[in-house]
Amino acid sequence: MSGRILVVGLGPGNPDQVTPEAQTALAEASDFFGYGPYLDRLELSPGQTRHASDNREELSRARAALDMAAAGRTVAVVSGGDAGVFGMAAALCEAIESGPLEWCGIDFRVIPGLTAMLAVAARAGAPLGHDFCAISLSDNLKPWEVIEKRLRAAAGAGFVLAFYNPVSRARPWQLARAFEILRDILPASTPVIFGRAVGRPGERMAVTTLDEARADEADMATCVIVGSPETRIVERSGLPPLVYSPRSAGRPAR
Ligand SMILES: C[S@@+](CC[C@H](N)C(=O)[O-])C[C@H]1O[C@@H](n2cnc3c(N)ncnc32)[C@H](O)[C@@H]1O
């Protein structure tokens, strides 16, 4: 009899932001697949087995998890944040679509989590209060030309932009180039938020403007939010600024 796959989003790192639904799913699983640092967040009981793998091995991890579920185990595959946002859920769907027919019959459930941009936005105020989009700046799985095209289209259409994977040791220049492109499209005063490791040790928030934004402010644990022309910074004496995007755009608020 085939087992189950539970794809679990663990949230951005704060244990209070793991949903009760995710906790229930984690308690039910016998085997845990994921990137080591995500598995490190879990307290496994003696009957639960950990199968850690490297960050870049998503498809082989997905196949190994499906193999084990096909053999009758209850398998949790974990992602940080939400598993459906630049996480393991899509890798599992790809593996199911291209794998043996029996994998299509496995009980497959995705348990949502709090994605990084929402945790960063909440710290800053309400920068995602109006239309927004999320873009990964990693060109590992798509050509950089596609990223540039999407940046220009989204910024030109007035979306707030949330950047995941803004930089890494292997991708040092992409965020600086993204800022360069955006400076030709957006006002210099457009708010930019750097939210690093939100909810985890080492959390750091910084708010600046597009003309002042420096790519070296970000690392691979940072989610960067670039406002739309409507996004505002409210300075507050002795308190961090509030950044928000008004609920209405292109016409006066009612
Ligand atoms: C591979 S993506 C995974 C995203 C994850 N599935 C989610 O929904 O948040 C990794 C990127 O998420 C962002 N990220 C993850 N956790 C974060 C946190 N606690 N604070 C800020 N950004 C975070 C960073 O941009 C990082 O490079």
mmCIF file of C-alpha atoms and ligand atoms in Angstrom:
data_model
loop_
_atom_site.group_PDB
_atom_site.id
_atom_site.type_symbol
_atom_site.label_atom_id
_atom_site.label_comp_id
_atom_site.label_asym_id
_atom_site.label_seq_id
_atom_site.Cartn_x
_atom_site.Cartn_y
_atom_site.Cartn_z
ATOM 1 C CA MET A 1 0.000 0.000 0.000
ATOM 2 C CA SER A 2 1.324 3.456 -0.848
ATOM 3 C CA GLY A 3 2.070 5.971 1.886
ATOM 4 C CA ARG A 4 1.767 9.734 1.959
ATOM 5 C CA ILE A 5 3.724 12.836 1.084
ATOM 6 C CA LEU A 6 3.225 15.871 3.314
ATOM 7 C CA VAL A 7 4.936 18.970 1.924
ATOM 8 C CA VAL A 8 5.332 21.274 4.885
ATOM 9 C CA GLY A 9 6.192 24.973 4.974
ATOM 10 C CA LEU A 10 8.021 25.749 8.223
ATOM 11 C CA GLY A 11 7.661 29.545 8.047
ATOM 12 C CA PRO A 12 10.537 32.016 8.007
ATOM 13 C CA GLY A 13 12.178 30.748 11.196
ATOM 14 C CA ASN A 14 10.263 31.947 14.239
ATOM 15 C CA PRO A 15 8.865 28.767 15.881
ATOM 16 C CA ASP A 16 5.647 30.681 16.728
ATOM 17 C CA GLN A 17 5.059 31.046 13.002
ATOM 18 C CA VAL A 18 4.867 27.307 12.319
ATOM 19 C CA THR A 19 1.140 26.752 11.827
ATOM 20 C CA PRO A 20 -0.786 24.225 13.958
ATOM 21 C CA GLU A 21 -1.605 22.369 10.716
ATOM 22 C CA ALA A 22 2.130 22.065 9.951
ATOM 23 C CA GLN A 23 2.816 20.840 13.508
ATOM 24 C CA THR A 24 0.160 18.137 13.162
ATOM 25 C CA ALA A 25 1.586 17.001 9.829
ATOM 26 C CA LEU A 26 5.128 16.898 11.254
ATOM 27 C CA ALA A 27 3.935 14.759 14.171
ATOM 28 C CA GLU A 28 2.386 12.254 11.732
ATOM 29 C CA ALA A 29 5.464 11.714 9.552
ATOM 30 C CA SER A 30 7.967 8.878 9.896
ATOM 31 C CA ASP A 31 10.613 10.270 7.501
ATOM 32 C CA PHE A 32 11.800 13.828 6.941
ATOM 33 C CA PHE A 33 13.436 15.093 3.759
ATOM 34 C CA GLY A 34 14.865 18.575 3.321
ATOM 35 C CA TYR A 35 17.821 20.897 3.292
ATOM 36 C CA GLY A 36 19.867 20.339 6.489
ATOM 37 C CA PRO A 37 19.315 23.785 8.094
ATOM 38 C CA TYR A 38 15.529 23.403 7.710
ATOM 39 C CA LEU A 39 15.601 19.917 9.243
ATOM 40 C CA ASP A 40 17.707 21.354 12.092
ATOM 41 C CA ARG A 41 14.661 23.374 13.139
ATOM 42 C CA LEU A 42 12.699 20.205 13.952
ATOM 43 C CA GLU A 43 12.742 18.217 17.165
ATOM 44 C CA LEU A 44 12.321 14.682 15.888
ATOM 45 C CA SER A 45 11.215 11.856 18.144
ATOM 46 C CA PRO A 46 13.080 8.515 18.265
ATOM 47 C CA GLY A 47 10.889 6.834 15.607
ATOM 48 C CA GLN A 48 11.347 9.667 13.104
ATOM 49 C CA THR A 49 14.195 9.552 10.577
ATOM 50 C CA ARG A 50 16.003 12.515 9.070
ATOM 51 C CA HIS A 51 17.202 12.491 5.425
ATOM 52 C CA ALA A 52 19.143 15.728 4.881
ATOM 53 C CA SER A 53 20.428 16.804 1.462
ATOM 54 C CA ASP A 54 22.090 19.800 -0.112
ATOM 55 C CA ASN A 55 20.226 22.902 -1.229
ATOM 56 C CA ARG A 56 20.700 22.259 -4.945
ATOM 57 C CA GLU A 57 19.445 18.660 -4.880
ATOM 58 C CA GLU A 58 15.742 19.406 -4.933
ATOM 59 C CA LEU A 59 14.716 17.023 -7.709
ATOM 60 C CA SER A 60 16.710 14.058 -6.418
ATOM 61 C CA ARG A 61 15.399 14.774 -2.900
ATOM 62 C CA ALA A 62 11.845 14.837 -4.274
ATOM 63 C CA ARG A 63 12.357 11.485 -6.050
ATOM 64 C CA ALA A 64 13.852 9.871 -2.946
ATOM 65 C CA ALA A 65 10.894 11.090 -0.871
ATOM 66 C CA LEU A 66 8.385 9.763 -3.433
ATOM 67 C CA ASP A 67 10.154 6.406 -3.530
ATOM 68 C CA MET A 68 9.831 6.111 0.214
ATOM 69 C CA ALA A 69 6.164 7.150 0.194
ATOM 70 C CA ALA A 70 5.507 4.593 -2.562
ATOM 71 C CA ALA A 71 6.932 1.976 -0.184
ATOM 72 C CA GLY A 72 4.254 2.867 2.386
ATOM 73 C CA ARG A 73 5.934 5.469 4.626
ATOM 74 C CA THR A 74 4.467 8.807 5.713
ATOM 75 C CA VAL A 75 7.035 11.252 4.408
ATOM 76 C CA ALA A 76 7.355 14.949 5.272
ATOM 77 C CA VAL A 77 9.268 17.114 2.817
ATOM 78 C CA VAL A 78 10.036 20.450 4.445
ATOM 79 C CA SER A 79 10.751 23.917 3.056
ATOM 80 C CA GLY A 80 11.418 27.212 4.798
ATOM 81 C CA GLY A 81 8.592 29.733 4.498
ATOM 82 C CA ASP A 82 5.882 28.340 2.243
ATOM 83 C CA ALA A 83 6.745 25.156 0.339
ATOM 84 C CA GLY A 84 4.897 26.442 -2.722
ATOM 85 C CA VAL A 85 6.923 29.682 -2.974
ATOM 86 C CA PHE A 86 10.340 28.897 -4.477
ATOM 87 C CA GLY A 87 10.216 25.712 -2.386
ATOM 88 C CA MET A 88 9.862 21.947 -2.580
ATOM 89 C CA ALA A 89 6.205 21.699 -3.647
ATOM 90 C CA ALA A 90 6.934 22.455 -7.326
ATOM 91 C CA ALA A 91 9.950 20.096 -7.340
ATOM 92 C CA LEU A 92 7.692 17.300 -6.084
ATOM 93 C CA CYS A 93 5.064 18.065 -8.731
ATOM 94 C CA GLU A 94 7.790 17.967 -11.413
ATOM 95 C CA ALA A 95 9.015 14.612 -10.090
ATOM 96 C CA ILE A 96 5.480 13.189 -10.004
ATOM 97 C CA GLU A 97 4.739 14.344 -13.561
ATOM 98 C CA SER A 98 7.932 12.836 -14.980
ATOM 99 C CA GLY A 99 8.150 9.768 -12.713
ATOM 100 C CA PRO A 100 6.596 6.305 -12.615
ATOM 101 C CA LEU A 101 2.814 6.220 -12.982
ATOM 102 C CA GLU A 102 2.372 4.865 -9.435
ATOM 103 C CA TRP A 103 3.646 8.204 -8.004
ATOM 104 C CA CYS A 104 0.479 9.868 -9.355
ATOM 105 C CA GLY A 105 -1.489 7.680 -6.938
ATOM 106 C CA ILE A 106 0.399 8.756 -3.804
ATOM 107 C CA ASP A 107 -1.610 10.762 -1.270
ATOM 108 C CA PHE A 108 0.020 14.200 -1.710
ATOM 109 C CA ARG A 109 -0.745 17.165 0.509
ATOM 110 C CA VAL A 110 0.836 20.631 0.681
ATOM 111 C CA ILE A 111 0.606 22.352 4.067
ATOM 112 C CA PRO A 112 1.071 26.106 3.631
ATOM 113 C CA GLY A 113 3.506 28.203 5.625
ATOM 114 C CA LEU A 114 4.201 31.885 6.137
ATOM 115 C CA THR A 115 6.383 33.004 3.246
ATOM 116 C CA ALA A 116 9.383 35.316 3.843
ATOM 117 C CA MET A 117 7.996 38.387 2.080
ATOM 118 C CA LEU A 118 4.974 38.435 4.403
ATOM 119 C CA ALA A 119 7.166 38.258 7.510
ATOM 120 C CA VAL A 120 9.394 41.075 6.176
ATOM 121 C CA ALA A 121 6.386 43.166 5.119
ATOM 122 C CA ALA A 122 4.808 42.785 8.561
ATOM 123 C CA ARG A 123 7.977 44.060 10.247
ATOM 124 C CA ALA A 124 8.005 47.160 8.000
ATOM 125 C CA GLY A 125 4.306 48.110 8.047
ATOM 126 C CA ALA A 126 2.214 47.296 4.977
ATOM 127 C CA PRO A 127 4.378 47.568 1.846
ATOM 128 C CA LEU A 128 2.331 44.817 0.169
ATOM 129 C CA GLY A 129 -0.944 46.650 0.850
ATOM 130 C CA HIS A 130 -1.597 47.019 -2.872
ATOM 131 C CA ASP A 131 -0.678 44.956 -5.967
ATOM 132 C CA PHE A 132 2.678 43.191 -5.738
ATOM 133 C CA CYS A 133 4.681 40.370 -7.241
ATOM 134 C CA ALA A 134 7.462 38.050 -6.088
ATOM 135 C CA ILE A 135 10.542 37.451 -8.231
ATOM 136 C CA SER A 136 13.482 35.191 -7.517
ATOM 137 C CA LEU A 137 16.699 36.883 -8.640
ATOM 138 C CA SER A 138 18.406 33.512 -8.935
ATOM 139 C CA ASP A 139 19.384 32.675 -12.490
ATOM 140 C CA ASN A 140 20.058 29.035 -11.633
ATOM 141 C CA LEU A 141 16.726 27.885 -13.071
ATOM 142 C CA LYS A 142 15.962 30.663 -15.585
ATOM 143 C CA PRO A 143 18.106 32.873 -17.806
ATOM 144 C CA TRP A 144 19.036 36.327 -16.481
ATOM 145 C CA GLU A 145 17.410 37.927 -19.585
ATOM 146 C CA VAL A 146 14.044 36.570 -18.416
ATOM 147 C CA ILE A 147 14.563 38.118 -14.984
ATOM 148 C CA GLU A 148 15.402 41.509 -16.517
ATOM 149 C CA LYS A 149 12.309 41.360 -18.726
ATOM 150 C CA ARG A 150 10.081 40.546 -15.737
ATOM 151 C CA LEU A 151 11.658 43.295 -13.626
ATOM 152 C CA ARG A 152 11.026 45.926 -16.291
ATOM 153 C CA ALA A 153 7.458 44.734 -16.908
ATOM 154 C CA ALA A 154 6.499 44.502 -13.228
ATOM 155 C CA ALA A 155 8.101 47.797 -12.178
ATOM 156 C CA GLY A 156 6.688 49.536 -15.271
ATOM 157 C CA ALA A 157 3.200 48.267 -14.412
ATOM 158 C CA GLY A 158 3.382 49.679 -10.881
ATOM 159 C CA PHE A 159 3.757 46.468 -8.867
ATOM 160 C CA VAL A 160 5.610 46.399 -5.564
ATOM 161 C CA LEU A 161 8.449 43.868 -6.026
ATOM 162 C CA ALA A 162 9.553 41.272 -3.481
ATOM 163 C CA PHE A 163 12.935 39.758 -4.348
ATOM 164 C CA TYR A 164 13.792 36.278 -3.117
ATOM 165 C CA ASN A 165 17.329 34.846 -3.496
ATOM 166 C CA PRO A 166 18.726 38.343 -4.103
ATOM 167 C CA VAL A 167 22.408 37.334 -3.888
ATOM 168 C CA SER A 168 24.636 34.403 -3.040
ATOM 169 C CA ARG A 169 28.361 33.703 -3.178
ATOM 170 C CA ALA A 170 27.880 32.272 -6.678
ATOM 171 C CA ARG A 171 25.543 35.142 -7.737
ATOM 172 C CA PRO A 172 27.164 38.325 -6.441
ATOM 173 C CA TRP A 173 26.061 40.926 -9.048
ATOM 174 C CA GLN A 174 22.367 40.251 -9.736
ATOM 175 C CA LEU A 175 20.832 42.532 -7.100
ATOM 176 C CA ALA A 176 23.062 45.490 -8.050
ATOM 177 C CA ARG A 177 22.016 45.033 -11.680
ATOM 178 C CA ALA A 178 18.342 44.835 -10.659
ATOM 179 C CA PHE A 179 18.659 48.152 -8.776
ATOM 180 C CA GLU A 180 20.346 49.691 -11.839
ATOM 181 C CA ILE A 181 17.426 48.640 -14.063
ATOM 182 C CA LEU A 182 14.839 49.868 -11.574
ATOM 183 C CA ARG A 183 16.523 53.294 -11.240
ATOM 184 C CA ASP A 184 15.633 53.917 -14.916
ATOM 185 C CA ILE A 185 11.971 53.115 -14.267
ATOM 186 C CA LEU A 186 11.070 54.172 -10.720
ATOM 187 C CA PRO A 187 11.451 57.456 -8.794
ATOM 188 C CA ALA A 188 14.702 57.819 -6.820
ATOM 189 C CA SER A 189 12.612 58.151 -3.640
ATOM 190 C CA THR A 190 10.983 54.699 -4.019
ATOM 191 C CA PRO A 191 11.237 52.883 -0.654
ATOM 192 C CA VAL A 192 13.444 49.792 -0.466
ATOM 193 C CA ILE A 193 13.283 47.359 2.463
ATOM 194 C CA PHE A 194 15.982 44.848 3.341
ATOM 195 C CA GLY A 195 14.616 42.176 5.697
ATOM 196 C CA ARG A 196 17.309 39.743 6.796
ATOM 197 C CA ALA A 197 16.694 36.463 8.683
ATOM 198 C CA VAL A 198 13.377 37.756 9.955
ATOM 199 C CA GLY A 199 12.208 35.733 12.956
ATOM 200 C CA ARG A 200 15.634 34.122 13.386
ATOM 201 C CA PRO A 201 18.801 35.005 15.283
ATOM 202 C CA GLY A 202 20.630 37.668 13.258
ATOM 203 C CA GLU A 203 17.441 39.402 12.121
ATOM 204 C CA ARG A 204 18.113 42.838 10.613
ATOM 205 C CA MET A 205 15.708 45.300 9.019
ATOM 206 C CA ALA A 206 16.761 48.338 6.994
ATOM 207 C CA VAL A 207 14.668 50.867 5.093
ATOM 208 C CA THR A 208 16.149 53.157 2.464
ATOM 209 C CA THR A 209 15.332 54.613 -0.960
ATOM 210 C CA LEU A 210 16.129 53.304 -4.401
ATOM 211 C CA ASP A 211 18.831 55.922 -5.070
ATOM 212 C CA GLU A 212 20.586 54.988 -1.800
ATOM 213 C CA ALA A 213 20.013 51.203 -1.891
ATOM 214 C CA ARG A 214 23.237 49.195 -1.942
ATOM 215 C CA ALA A 215 23.278 45.584 -2.995
ATOM 216 C CA ASP A 216 25.860 44.669 -0.348
ATOM 217 C CA GLU A 217 23.177 45.278 2.287
ATOM 218 C CA ALA A 218 21.658 41.910 1.248
ATOM 219 C CA ASP A 219 22.825 38.334 1.645
ATOM 220 C CA MET A 220 21.168 35.031 0.852
ATOM 221 C CA ALA A 221 19.001 35.252 4.012
ATOM 222 C CA THR A 222 17.514 38.575 2.878
ATOM 223 C CA CYS A 223 14.223 39.332 1.189
ATOM 224 C CA VAL A 224 14.251 42.742 -0.527
ATOM 225 C CA ILE A 225 11.039 44.662 -1.119
ATOM 226 C CA VAL A 226 11.076 47.531 -3.607
ATOM 227 C CA GLY A 227 8.017 49.758 -3.441
ATOM 228 C CA SER A 228 5.858 51.071 -6.253
ATOM 229 C CA PRO A 229 5.702 54.804 -7.027
ATOM 230 C CA GLU A 230 2.794 54.926 -4.539
ATOM 231 C CA THR A 231 4.630 53.276 -1.609
ATOM 232 C CA ARG A 232 5.306 55.697 1.247
ATOM 233 C CA ILE A 233 7.684 55.991 4.206
ATOM 234 C CA VAL A 234 6.228 57.470 7.392
ATOM 235 C CA GLU A 235 9.062 58.723 9.634
ATOM 236 C CA ARG A 236 8.347 58.378 13.363
ATOM 237 C CA SER A 237 10.370 60.004 16.104
ATOM 238 C CA GLY A 238 12.310 57.386 18.095
ATOM 239 C CA LEU A 239 10.660 54.509 16.224
ATOM 240 C CA PRO A 240 11.469 52.664 13.001
ATOM 241 C CA PRO A 241 9.734 54.159 9.948
ATOM 242 C CA LEU A 242 6.495 52.679 8.675
ATOM 243 C CA VAL A 243 6.505 51.672 5.025
ATOM 244 C CA TYR A 244 3.174 51.142 3.347
ATOM 245 C CA SER A 245 1.451 50.962 -0.015
ATOM 246 C CA PRO A 246 -1.923 52.718 0.095
ATOM 247 C CA ARG A 247 -4.954 50.567 -0.681
ATOM 248 C CA SER A 248 -5.887 52.604 -3.724
ATOM 249 C CA ALA A 249 -3.735 53.527 -6.681
ATOM 250 C CA GLY A 250 -4.211 55.917 -9.561
ATOM 251 C CA ARG A 251 -7.164 57.714 -7.940
ATOM 252 C CA PRO A 252 -7.770 59.496 -4.647
ATOM 253 C CA ALA A 253 -8.507 57.315 -1.558
ATOM 254 C CA ARG A 254 -12.119 57.294 -0.405
HETATM 255 C C1 LIG B 1 14.866 29.313 -1.770
HETATM 256 S S1 LIG B 1 13.991 30.717 -1.212
HETATM 257 C C2 LIG B 1 12.835 29.936 -0.191
HETATM 258 C C3 LIG B 1 11.612 30.778 0.073
HETATM 259 C C4 LIG B 1 10.640 30.113 1.031
HETATM 260 N N1 LIG B 1 10.028 28.960 0.432
HETATM 261 C C5 LIG B 1 9.578 31.111 1.501
HETATM 262 O O1 LIG B 1 8.390 30.913 1.173
HETATM 263 O O2 LIG B 1 9.933 32.057 2.192
HETATM 264 C C6 LIG B 1 15.130 31.414 -0.067
HETATM 265 C C7 LIG B 1 14.974 32.921 0.008
HETATM 266 O O3 LIG B 1 13.856 33.257 0.834
HETATM 267 C C8 LIG B 1 14.101 34.448 1.530
HETATM 268 N N2 LIG B 1 14.022 34.169 2.976
HETATM 269 C C9 LIG B 1 13.827 32.962 3.545
HETATM 270 N N3 LIG B 1 13.730 33.073 4.890
HETATM 271 C C10 LIG B 1 13.851 34.392 5.178
HETATM 272 C C11 LIG B 1 13.810 35.144 6.387
HETATM 273 N N4 LIG B 1 13.624 34.566 7.583
HETATM 274 N N5 LIG B 1 13.956 36.507 6.307
HETATM 275 C C12 LIG B 1 14.133 37.097 5.104
HETATM 276 N N6 LIG B 1 14.161 36.424 3.917
HETATM 277 C C13 LIG B 1 14.037 35.104 3.958
HETATM 278 C C14 LIG B 1 15.496 34.941 1.104
HETATM 279 O O4 LIG B 1 15.312 35.801 -0.007
HETATM 280 C C15 LIG B 1 16.152 33.660 0.646
HETATM 281 O O5 LIG B 1 17.186 33.906 -0.283
#
